[in-house]
Amino acid sequence: MVHAATGSPVASEILSSWTDDALENPVEKKRLAVALLVELMAYQLAAPVQWIKTQDCLFSVAEVQRMVEVGPSPVLCGMADKTLRNPSFANSSVSLLHFERNRDEIYYVHTAEEVEVAVEAASTPTTSVVVASAPATQSEQPAASPAQAQVSVGVSSGAGAAIDDVPLPAADIVHAIVAFKLKQPLSGVSAQQSIKMLVGGKSTLQNEIVGDLQKEFGTRVPDKPEDMSLQELGAAIGTSSSMGKCSQPLVARMFGSKMPGGFTLSSARAMLQTAYGLGSQRQDALLLMALTMEPAARLGSDADAGTWLATVAQAYAAHTGIAYSATQASSSDGASQGPTVSSAELKKVRLREIEHIQQQIAVLARYAGIDLRSDGRTAEGYQTGAQQLQTSIDNITAEFGDDLIA
């Protein structure tokens, strides 16, 4: 079979002197196996991929209706999707699935209506952050107790006036994803260059970026996106109403791994809206920029997180040319003072989020038929039994003394 597939001279030599007795010798058997494996791998690496013939076999001969790709990104799904747009496949109906991106469709995970309602409710922030006015000078500011600690967010005193919300340009998403994959700030990645030029010949990285863009925008990604400049690619895709299936998990992962426990994505969005006057789509654009300014390690406190968010907000203002309406108040020594967000209020926000999460867990448990209280009731039963035994021991001790128990 190996010889028929490869025409290998090494395989020909092995077959010319072949005897079944060789398989009885473990050493010779191992040598033959290694020779065949090396020969197959050599031909595998040297032979052309023949992807066009593979697709013709899948979609024309075998008439495959469902293709599942297993790999780090849906690169083959993207190429197959372009093939299926050809008029010759106009009558074909093929589902192109990636094992990670389309997990629910592959494993047939169906969601009950009540769970969908719970998830939708979870995605809508219902909490708010109270912004207090900062004092005009440091000399007028009373000493704060630990419970009244304040978190500076680096903007003017009072709530920021609302800034007109604008649709999220796809170019911003493309720029942010490429910069994130290259581990560079936005300023270090030129939007006038193509993905192929930016990756410097690293085909694996190029395929990962293209796969992420296809995951984010789906079929809106044009053919050969790696050859277009980032600006042209963004213009070809258009605008987006929100972050997609690639960028949204990246932002969530950043907040989960680099922010302190009390500083959640909902808290950050509330601060951006209240203190800076940014609408939901401008918030998305700012958070995309934040991906390229991700802290190297988890921040230690809400104050550190507030300072980091203020830095991102100023960078976003400089990048987009917007100006926050209120001016920073200056202290007597010239240092700027921004509005402050009470850490007690942040704690309340976190407690409300935890309560909401607990409610979602209860909904999911009811849907799955899981009794969350079963272990608790078992523990309570053990505790009641232990108390009864202790009461019996205490009664015996009171009647007969410690000597009987000993």
Short mmCIF file of C-alpha atoms in Angstrom, two decimals:
data_model
loop_
_atom_site.label_atom_id
_atom_site.label_comp_id
_atom_site.label_asym_id
_atom_site.label_seq_id
_atom_site.Cartn_x
_atom_site.Cartn_y
_atom_site.Cartn_z
CA MET A 1 0.00 0.00 0.00
CA VAL A 2 2.84 2.40 0.87
CA HIS A 3 4.63 1.53 -2.38
CA ALA A 4 1.46 1.94 -4.43
CA ALA A 5 0.79 5.35 -2.89
CA THR A 6 4.32 6.73 -3.13
CA GLY A 7 6.33 4.72 -5.67
CA SER A 8 9.14 4.90 -3.13
CA PRO A 9 12.48 3.27 -4.12
CA VAL A 10 13.04 2.49 -0.43
CA ALA A 11 9.74 0.60 -0.31
CA SER A 12 10.66 -1.16 -3.58
CA GLU A 13 13.92 -2.39 -2.05
CA ILE A 14 12.11 -3.67 1.04
CA LEU A 15 9.52 -5.51 -1.07
CA SER A 16 12.13 -7.08 -3.36
CA SER A 17 13.73 -8.94 -0.45
CA TRP A 18 10.54 -9.45 1.55
CA THR A 19 9.94 -12.65 3.53
CA ASP A 20 7.29 -13.31 6.12
CA ASP A 21 10.02 -14.64 8.40
CA ALA A 22 11.18 -11.07 8.96
CA LEU A 23 8.01 -10.39 10.96
CA GLU A 24 9.00 -13.10 13.45
CA ASN A 25 12.10 -11.14 14.44
CA PRO A 26 11.11 -8.22 16.73
CA VAL A 27 14.21 -6.21 15.84
CA GLU A 28 13.69 -6.61 12.09
CA LYS A 29 9.97 -5.89 12.45
CA LYS A 30 10.75 -2.65 14.27
CA ARG A 31 13.30 -1.65 11.60
CA LEU A 32 10.77 -2.18 8.82
CA ALA A 33 8.11 -0.19 10.67
CA VAL A 34 10.49 2.74 11.19
CA ALA A 35 11.57 2.69 7.52
CA LEU A 36 7.98 2.71 6.27
CA LEU A 37 6.94 5.45 8.70
CA VAL A 38 9.86 7.70 7.74
CA GLU A 39 9.15 7.13 4.04
CA LEU A 40 5.46 7.96 4.44
CA MET A 41 6.23 11.13 6.42
CA ALA A 42 8.79 12.23 3.82
CA TYR A 43 6.25 11.87 1.00
CA GLN A 44 3.57 13.53 3.13
CA LEU A 45 5.75 16.61 3.63
CA ALA A 46 6.99 16.77 0.03
CA ALA A 47 3.75 15.98 -1.81
CA PRO A 48 1.31 18.79 -2.77
CA VAL A 49 -1.79 19.24 -0.60
CA GLN A 50 -4.28 18.77 -3.47
CA TRP A 51 -6.92 20.75 -1.60
CA ILE A 52 -8.93 21.46 -4.77
CA LYS A 53 -9.24 17.73 -5.54
CA THR A 54 -10.12 17.06 -1.91
CA GLN A 55 -12.97 19.58 -2.06
CA ASP A 56 -14.24 18.16 -5.36
CA CYS A 57 -14.28 14.72 -3.78
CA LEU A 58 -16.06 15.94 -0.66
CA PHE A 59 -18.70 18.19 -2.22
CA SER A 60 -19.20 16.66 -5.68
CA VAL A 61 -18.46 12.93 -5.40
CA ALA A 62 -19.26 12.13 -1.78
CA GLU A 63 -21.87 14.96 -1.56
CA VAL A 64 -20.90 15.73 2.04
CA GLN A 65 -23.56 17.79 3.79
CA ARG A 66 -21.77 18.47 7.06
CA MET A 67 -18.02 19.16 7.43
CA VAL A 68 -16.44 19.53 10.88
CA GLU A 69 -12.94 20.99 11.17
CA VAL A 70 -10.78 20.10 14.18
CA GLY A 71 -7.95 22.58 14.63
CA PRO A 72 -6.90 25.81 16.36
CA SER A 73 -8.89 28.05 13.98
CA PRO A 74 -11.47 27.53 11.18
CA VAL A 75 -9.02 28.03 8.31
CA LEU A 76 -10.27 25.10 6.18
CA CYS A 77 -13.88 26.12 6.82
CA GLY A 78 -13.07 29.56 5.46
CA MET A 79 -11.47 28.17 2.29
CA ALA A 80 -14.31 25.70 1.79
CA ASP A 81 -16.84 28.50 2.21
CA LYS A 82 -15.16 30.42 -0.62
CA THR A 83 -15.27 27.30 -2.80
CA LEU A 84 -18.98 26.75 -2.14
CA ARG A 85 -19.74 30.30 -3.34
CA ASN A 86 -18.71 29.16 -6.83
CA PRO A 87 -21.75 28.86 -9.15
CA SER A 88 -20.90 25.20 -9.78
CA PHE A 89 -21.92 24.48 -6.18
CA ALA A 90 -25.09 26.57 -6.28
CA ASN A 91 -27.26 23.53 -5.54
CA SER A 92 -25.07 22.29 -2.68
CA SER A 93 -26.10 22.80 0.92
CA VAL A 94 -23.13 22.13 3.20
CA SER A 95 -22.79 23.02 6.88
CA LEU A 96 -19.21 24.11 7.64
CA LEU A 97 -18.55 23.70 11.34
CA HIS A 98 -15.52 24.20 13.58
CA PHE A 99 -15.30 22.01 16.67
CA GLU A 100 -14.75 25.01 18.96
CA ARG A 101 -16.73 27.74 17.23
CA ASN A 102 -19.80 25.54 16.60
CA ARG A 103 -19.68 23.37 19.69
CA ASP A 104 -23.43 23.65 20.35
CA GLU A 105 -24.39 22.60 16.80
CA ILE A 106 -21.93 19.69 16.76
CA TYR A 107 -22.96 18.27 20.12
CA TYR A 108 -26.65 19.19 19.72
CA VAL A 109 -26.78 21.31 22.87
CA HIS A 110 -30.29 22.75 23.02
CA THR A 111 -31.12 25.59 25.36
CA ALA A 112 -34.46 25.92 27.13
CA GLU A 113 -36.38 29.15 26.80
CA GLU A 114 -35.93 30.05 30.44
CA VAL A 115 -32.17 29.61 30.16
CA GLU A 116 -32.07 31.87 27.10
CA VAL A 117 -33.93 34.53 29.06
CA ALA A 118 -31.47 34.20 31.93
CA VAL A 119 -28.45 34.49 29.67
CA GLU A 120 -29.92 37.50 27.87
CA ALA A 121 -30.57 39.17 31.19
CA ALA A 122 -27.02 38.46 32.30
CA SER A 123 -25.58 40.23 29.25
CA THR A 124 -27.39 43.47 30.13
CA PRO A 125 -25.75 45.40 32.97
CA THR A 126 -28.38 46.27 35.55
CA THR A 127 -26.08 47.93 38.07
CA SER A 128 -24.73 51.43 38.21
CA VAL A 129 -21.70 53.07 39.75
CA VAL A 130 -22.15 56.22 41.82
CA VAL A 131 -19.63 58.89 40.87
CA ALA A 132 -18.79 61.38 43.58
CA SER A 133 -17.28 64.82 42.97
CA ALA A 134 -13.60 65.09 43.75
CA PRO A 135 -12.44 67.89 46.10
CA ALA A 136 -10.97 71.02 44.51
CA THR A 137 -7.69 70.83 46.41
CA GLN A 138 -5.82 68.26 48.38
CA SER A 139 -5.78 70.48 51.46
CA GLU A 140 -9.59 70.47 51.58
CA GLN A 141 -9.84 66.68 51.31
CA PRO A 142 -10.53 64.97 54.67
CA ALA A 143 -8.68 61.81 55.55
CA ALA A 144 -10.65 58.82 54.28
CA SER A 145 -11.26 55.76 56.38
CA PRO A 146 -10.56 52.32 54.84
CA ALA A 147 -14.30 51.79 54.31
CA GLN A 148 -14.48 55.08 52.41
CA ALA A 149 -11.50 54.46 50.15
CA GLN A 150 -11.92 56.09 46.75
CA VAL A 151 -10.87 54.85 43.31
CA SER A 152 -9.63 57.50 40.89
CA VAL A 153 -10.75 57.09 37.30
CA GLY A 154 -8.74 60.01 35.96
CA VAL A 155 -11.41 62.30 34.50
CA SER A 156 -13.07 65.50 35.61
CA SER A 157 -15.14 66.02 38.70
CA GLY A 158 -18.76 65.11 38.22
CA ALA A 159 -20.32 62.84 35.67
CA GLY A 160 -19.11 63.21 32.09
CA ALA A 161 -21.52 64.58 29.50
CA ALA A 162 -22.69 62.03 26.96
CA ILE A 163 -20.64 61.75 23.77
CA ASP A 164 -22.43 60.88 20.56
CA ASP A 165 -22.34 57.12 20.04
CA VAL A 166 -21.18 55.95 16.62
CA PRO A 167 -21.35 52.56 14.85
CA LEU A 168 -18.35 50.37 15.54
CA PRO A 169 -16.19 50.35 12.37
CA ALA A 170 -15.04 46.91 11.32
CA ALA A 171 -11.64 48.50 10.65
CA ASP A 172 -11.24 49.11 14.40
CA ILE A 173 -12.00 45.47 15.16
CA VAL A 174 -9.63 44.22 12.45
CA HIS A 175 -6.88 46.56 13.65
CA ALA A 176 -7.32 45.49 17.29
CA ILE A 177 -7.40 41.74 16.55
CA VAL A 178 -4.28 41.94 14.37
CA ALA A 179 -2.43 44.06 16.94
CA PHE A 180 -3.44 41.68 19.72
CA LYS A 181 -2.22 38.62 17.77
CA LEU A 182 1.06 40.41 17.00
CA LYS A 183 1.39 41.48 20.67
CA GLN A 184 1.83 45.10 19.58
CA PRO A 185 0.07 48.36 20.52
CA LEU A 186 -2.25 49.87 17.92
CA SER A 187 0.31 52.55 17.16
CA GLY A 188 2.84 49.84 16.28
CA VAL A 189 0.61 48.23 13.64
CA SER A 190 0.08 50.26 10.47
CA ALA A 191 -3.42 50.05 9.02
CA GLN A 192 -1.87 50.68 5.59
CA GLN A 193 -0.12 47.32 5.60
CA SER A 194 -1.57 43.89 4.87
CA ILE A 195 -1.70 40.92 7.22
CA LYS A 196 0.85 39.12 5.04
CA MET A 197 3.32 41.99 5.41
CA LEU A 198 2.74 42.40 9.14
CA VAL A 199 3.32 38.73 10.02
CA GLY A 200 6.63 38.71 8.17
CA GLY A 201 6.19 35.37 6.44
CA LYS A 202 4.84 33.45 9.44
CA SER A 203 2.14 31.47 7.65
CA THR A 204 0.80 29.84 10.83
CA LEU A 205 0.24 33.23 12.47
CA GLN A 206 -1.31 34.53 9.25
CA ASN A 207 -3.77 31.62 9.16
CA GLU A 208 -4.67 32.16 12.81
CA ILE A 209 -5.43 35.84 12.18
CA VAL A 210 -7.52 35.08 9.10
CA GLY A 211 -9.37 32.38 11.06
CA ASP A 212 -10.09 34.82 13.89
CA LEU A 213 -11.43 37.39 11.43
CA GLN A 214 -13.69 34.76 9.84
CA LYS A 215 -14.90 33.81 13.30
CA GLU A 216 -15.59 37.48 14.06
CA PHE A 217 -17.27 38.50 10.79
CA GLY A 218 -18.33 35.21 9.17
CA THR A 219 -18.97 35.37 5.44
CA ARG A 220 -18.45 39.15 5.35
CA VAL A 221 -14.69 38.57 5.09
CA PRO A 222 -13.70 38.95 1.41
CA ASP A 223 -11.49 36.56 -0.54
CA LYS A 224 -7.74 36.69 0.21
CA PRO A 225 -8.02 39.11 3.15
CA GLU A 226 -4.33 38.59 3.95
CA ASP A 227 -3.39 40.52 0.76
CA MET A 228 -5.47 43.60 1.59
CA SER A 229 -4.37 46.46 3.82
CA LEU A 230 -6.13 46.53 7.19
CA GLN A 231 -7.88 49.75 6.20
CA GLU A 232 -9.15 48.27 2.91
CA LEU A 233 -10.20 45.07 4.67
CA GLY A 234 -12.16 46.99 7.28
CA ALA A 235 -13.86 49.09 4.60
CA ALA A 236 -14.82 45.94 2.68
CA ILE A 237 -16.41 44.42 5.79
CA GLY A 238 -18.27 47.59 6.84
CA THR A 239 -19.54 48.29 10.35
CA SER A 240 -20.64 46.12 13.27
CA SER A 241 -23.30 46.61 15.89
CA SER A 242 -21.11 45.08 18.60
CA MET A 243 -18.08 42.90 19.21
CA GLY A 244 -18.27 39.43 17.69
CA LYS A 245 -17.46 35.82 18.51
CA CYS A 246 -13.71 36.41 18.56
CA SER A 247 -13.23 39.82 20.20
CA GLN A 248 -15.90 39.44 22.89
CA PRO A 249 -14.32 36.33 24.51
CA LEU A 250 -10.88 38.01 24.33
CA VAL A 251 -12.15 41.01 26.32
CA ALA A 252 -13.92 38.74 28.82
CA ARG A 253 -10.75 36.67 29.25
CA MET A 254 -8.70 39.82 29.89
CA PHE A 255 -11.04 40.99 32.65
CA GLY A 256 -11.17 37.50 34.16
CA SER A 257 -7.40 37.02 34.23
CA LYS A 258 -5.94 40.53 34.70
CA MET A 259 -8.48 42.53 36.73
CA PRO A 260 -9.07 42.25 40.50
CA GLY A 261 -12.10 40.24 41.59
CA GLY A 262 -14.30 43.28 42.32
CA PHE A 263 -13.59 45.00 38.99
CA THR A 264 -15.75 43.27 36.42
CA LEU A 265 -16.56 44.07 32.81
CA SER A 266 -19.97 45.38 33.88
CA SER A 267 -18.29 47.68 36.41
CA ALA A 268 -15.93 48.99 33.74
CA ARG A 269 -18.78 49.66 31.31
CA ALA A 270 -20.74 51.49 34.02
CA MET A 271 -17.72 53.67 34.77
CA LEU A 272 -17.15 54.43 31.08
CA GLN A 273 -20.76 55.48 30.66
CA THR A 274 -21.08 57.45 33.90
CA ALA A 275 -17.70 59.14 34.11
CA TYR A 276 -16.82 59.49 30.43
CA GLY A 277 -20.22 59.62 28.75
CA LEU A 278 -19.40 56.81 26.31
CA GLY A 279 -22.23 54.81 24.73
CA SER A 280 -22.18 51.05 24.25
CA GLN A 281 -20.50 51.07 20.83
CA ARG A 282 -17.80 53.53 21.86
CA GLN A 283 -17.27 51.36 24.92
CA ASP A 284 -16.71 48.38 22.62
CA ALA A 285 -14.16 50.37 20.61
CA LEU A 286 -12.34 51.40 23.79
CA LEU A 287 -12.31 47.83 25.13
CA LEU A 288 -10.86 46.63 21.81
CA MET A 289 -8.03 49.12 22.28
CA ALA A 290 -7.66 47.86 25.85
CA LEU A 291 -6.80 44.40 24.44
CA THR A 292 -3.59 45.91 23.05
CA MET A 293 -2.84 47.57 26.41
CA GLU A 294 -3.46 44.49 28.55
CA PRO A 295 -1.59 44.53 31.88
CA ALA A 296 1.31 42.09 32.14
CA ALA A 297 -0.05 40.63 35.40
CA ARG A 298 -3.27 40.71 37.43
CA LEU A 299 -3.83 44.15 38.95
CA GLY A 300 -3.83 44.17 42.72
CA SER A 301 -6.71 46.49 43.58
CA ASP A 302 -9.73 48.33 42.23
CA ALA A 303 -7.68 51.54 42.38
CA ASP A 304 -5.05 50.04 40.06
CA ALA A 305 -7.79 48.87 37.70
CA GLY A 306 -9.37 52.34 37.71
CA THR A 307 -6.01 53.92 36.88
CA TRP A 308 -5.47 51.45 34.03
CA LEU A 309 -8.95 52.12 32.63
CA ALA A 310 -8.31 55.87 32.80
CA THR A 311 -5.10 55.38 30.80
CA VAL A 312 -7.00 53.41 28.15
CA ALA A 313 -9.72 56.08 28.05
CA GLN A 314 -7.18 58.83 27.41
CA ALA A 315 -5.47 56.74 24.71
CA TYR A 316 -8.87 56.12 23.07
CA ALA A 317 -9.64 59.86 23.13
CA ALA A 318 -6.30 60.64 21.49
CA HIS A 319 -6.80 57.89 18.89
CA THR A 320 -10.31 58.97 17.88
CA GLY A 321 -9.94 62.73 18.36
CA ILE A 322 -12.80 63.06 20.85
CA ALA A 323 -12.65 65.26 23.93
CA TYR A 324 -14.31 64.48 27.23
CA SER A 325 -16.53 67.43 28.15
CA ALA A 326 -15.40 68.15 31.69
CA THR A 327 -11.92 69.44 32.50
CA GLN A 328 -9.81 67.95 35.22
CA ALA A 329 -9.73 69.93 38.41
CA SER A 330 -6.29 70.98 39.56
CA SER A 331 -4.95 70.79 43.07
CA SER A 332 -2.91 73.52 44.70
CA ASP A 333 0.34 71.95 43.53
CA GLY A 334 -0.91 71.55 39.95
CA ALA A 335 -1.67 67.82 40.13
CA SER A 336 -4.90 66.79 38.46
CA GLN A 337 -7.72 65.33 40.46
CA GLY A 338 -10.40 63.20 38.79
CA PRO A 339 -13.78 62.06 40.01
CA THR A 340 -13.75 59.21 42.44
CA VAL A 341 -15.81 56.05 42.60
CA SER A 342 -16.50 54.73 46.06
CA SER A 343 -15.10 51.25 46.62
CA ALA A 344 -18.16 50.61 48.78
CA GLU A 345 -20.32 51.20 45.70
CA LEU A 346 -18.13 48.86 43.67
CA LYS A 347 -18.60 46.25 46.37
CA LYS A 348 -22.36 46.68 46.13
CA VAL A 349 -22.12 46.23 42.35
CA ARG A 350 -20.17 43.03 42.83
CA LEU A 351 -22.65 41.68 45.41
CA ARG A 352 -25.56 42.37 43.06
CA GLU A 353 -23.73 40.59 40.25
CA ILE A 354 -23.05 37.58 42.49
CA GLU A 355 -26.74 37.48 43.45
CA HIS A 356 -27.71 37.60 39.77
CA ILE A 357 -25.27 34.79 38.94
CA GLN A 358 -26.73 32.68 41.75
CA GLN A 359 -30.18 33.20 40.28
CA GLN A 360 -28.91 32.02 36.86
CA ILE A 361 -27.37 28.93 38.46
CA ALA A 362 -30.70 28.14 40.11
CA VAL A 363 -32.51 28.45 36.75
CA LEU A 364 -29.98 26.18 35.02
CA ALA A 365 -30.16 23.64 37.84
CA ARG A 366 -33.96 23.47 37.63
CA TYR A 367 -33.72 22.99 33.87
CA ALA A 368 -31.15 20.19 34.27
CA GLY A 369 -33.10 18.55 37.11
CA ILE A 370 -30.27 19.04 39.62
CA ASP A 371 -31.09 19.54 43.29
CA LEU A 372 -28.55 22.08 44.54
CA ARG A 373 -29.68 21.56 48.13
CA SER A 374 -29.25 17.77 48.26
CA ASP A 375 -25.73 17.86 49.69
CA GLY A 376 -26.72 20.58 52.13
CA ARG A 377 -29.66 18.54 53.40
CA THR A 378 -27.41 15.49 53.80
CA ALA A 379 -24.93 17.56 55.80
CA GLU A 380 -27.72 18.95 57.94
CA GLY A 381 -28.91 15.40 58.62
CA TYR A 382 -25.40 14.37 59.73
CA GLN A 383 -25.19 17.46 61.93
CA THR A 384 -28.57 16.71 63.55
CA GLY A 385 -27.51 13.11 64.20
CA ALA A 386 -24.23 14.28 65.73
CA GLN A 387 -26.07 16.70 67.98
CA GLN A 388 -28.42 13.95 69.13
CA LEU A 389 -25.48 11.64 69.93
CA GLN A 390 -23.73 14.43 71.82
CA THR A 391 -26.92 15.10 73.81
CA SER A 392 -27.12 11.39 74.75
CA ILE A 393 -23.46 11.40 75.83
CA ASP A 394 -24.01 14.55 77.89
CA ASN A 395 -27.03 12.95 79.65
CA ILE A 396 -25.08 9.77 80.45
CA THR A 397 -22.15 11.82 81.73
CA ALA A 398 -24.43 13.93 83.92
CA GLU A 399 -26.03 10.80 85.43
CA PHE A 400 -23.03 8.48 85.86
CA GLY A 401 -20.00 10.80 85.66
CA ASP A 402 -16.95 10.80 83.41
CA ASP A 403 -15.59 7.52 84.83
CA LEU A 404 -18.30 5.44 83.13
CA ILE A 405 -17.60 7.02 79.75
CA ALA A 406 -13.87 6.46 80.15
#
